[in-house]
Structures are given as C-alpha cells and as structure tokens.
Coordinates of C-alpha atoms in Angstrom, one line a residue:
M161 CA 0.3 -68.7 -45.2
L162 CA 0.5 -70.1 -48.9
A163 CA 3.6 -72.0 -48.1
D164 CA 1.3 -74.3 -46.3
A165 CA -1.1 -74.8 -49.1
P166 CA -1.3 -78.6 -50.6
G167 CA -0.4 -78.5 -54.3
G168 CA -3.2 -77.3 -56.9
T169 CA -5.3 -75.8 -54.7
G170 CA -5.5 -72.9 -56.6
K171 CA -8.4 -72.5 -58.0
V172 CA -9.1 -68.9 -61.4
I173 CA -12.7 -66.9 -59.7
E174 CA -11.9 -65.1 -62.9
T175 CA -9.7 -63.1 -63.9
D176 CA -9.2 -59.9 -67.3
K177 CA -7.0 -56.8 -68.8
D178 CA -5.0 -56.2 -65.5
Y179 CA -7.5 -57.9 -62.8
L180 CA -6.6 -61.0 -61.2
A181 CA -9.1 -62.9 -58.3
V182 CA -7.6 -66.6 -56.8
S183 CA -8.3 -68.5 -53.8
W184 CA -6.0 -70.9 -52.2
D185 CA -7.7 -73.4 -50.5
F186 CA -5.8 -73.8 -47.1
P187 CA -5.8 -77.0 -43.9
K188 CA -7.7 -73.8 -42.0
G189 CA -9.8 -72.2 -44.5
R190 CA -9.6 -70.0 -47.1
L191 CA -7.9 -67.5 -48.6
G192 CA -9.5 -64.9 -51.5
I193 CA -7.2 -62.6 -53.3
A194 CA -9.3 -59.7 -56.4
L195 CA -6.7 -57.8 -57.5
N196 CA -6.9 -54.7 -59.8
I197 CA -4.2 -52.6 -61.7
G198 CA -6.6 -52.0 -64.1
E199 CA -7.5 -47.9 -64.9
A200 CA -10.8 -48.5 -64.8
A201 CA -13.0 -50.5 -62.0
R202 CA -14.3 -53.7 -61.7
P203 CA -17.3 -55.3 -59.8
V204 CA -15.8 -57.3 -56.6
P205 CA -16.2 -61.1 -57.8
T206 CA -18.2 -63.5 -55.3
M207 CA -14.6 -64.2 -53.3
P208 CA -14.2 -66.8 -50.3
G209 CA -15.9 -65.8 -46.6
K210 CA -15.3 -62.3 -45.0
A211 CA -13.6 -59.4 -46.8
V212 CA -10.6 -59.1 -44.3
F213 CA -8.4 -56.3 -45.9
A214 CA -9.1 -53.9 -48.4
Y215 CA -5.9 -51.6 -50.2
P216 CA -6.5 -48.6 -50.3
R217 CA -10.2 -48.3 -48.3
K218 CA -9.2 -49.4 -44.9
D219 CA -12.8 -49.2 -43.1
H220 CA -14.3 -51.9 -43.7
P221 CA -13.4 -53.6 -46.2
E222 CA -16.5 -55.9 -46.6
K223 CA -19.1 -53.5 -47.7
L224 CA -17.0 -52.3 -51.4
T225 CA -18.9 -53.3 -53.6
E226 CA -16.4 -52.7 -56.9
L227 CA -12.3 -52.8 -56.7
P228 CA -11.4 -49.3 -57.3
P229 CA -7.9 -49.0 -60.3
N230 CA -4.5 -50.2 -58.5
S231 CA -7.2 -51.7 -55.7
I232 CA -6.8 -55.3 -54.1
L233 CA -8.7 -56.8 -51.7
V234 CA -8.5 -60.1 -49.4
S235 CA -11.1 -62.9 -48.0
F236 CA -10.5 -64.9 -45.6
E237 CA -13.0 -68.1 -44.7
K238 CA -12.4 -70.4 -41.2
A239 CA -12.8 -74.5 -42.1

C-alpha cells in the first residue's frame, strides 16, 4: 500500500523526541501511524479515520487515549 502513494502525500502530524505521528494519502483512503519509542506515555494525536491496530494493546485500539512507551497505533480512513 505504501508503494501506491503518489509522491508528496505524506504529512507529519506531530513529532517530539522518541515520538512520531504521520499520515499518507492513497487512492483508497488515508493511513495514519503514531509511534512512541520513548519511556513515557504520550496522548494519542488526532489521527485520520478509525484506529485499526495498536501494539501492545490488541483489543479496541479505538479506545486508546494515550500511547504507552514502545507502542504503535495505526488508523485508516476510507476515501
């Protein structure tokens, strides 16, 4: 899917030390990823669409309000 993104569609949502949230536009929708590799929890940023995956939390990723240390959140919004 990332290979299908036209150039220049990536957008930085938020960054900080050990933290990154980005999104990409695709023909079928928008993908968002937030990554926290720090030692402190971070509030979940405003992400496109619905949360579809979170690690280490695997159930109900849409209910996350913060990203714990060493975690990732993936969201997707259909076009």
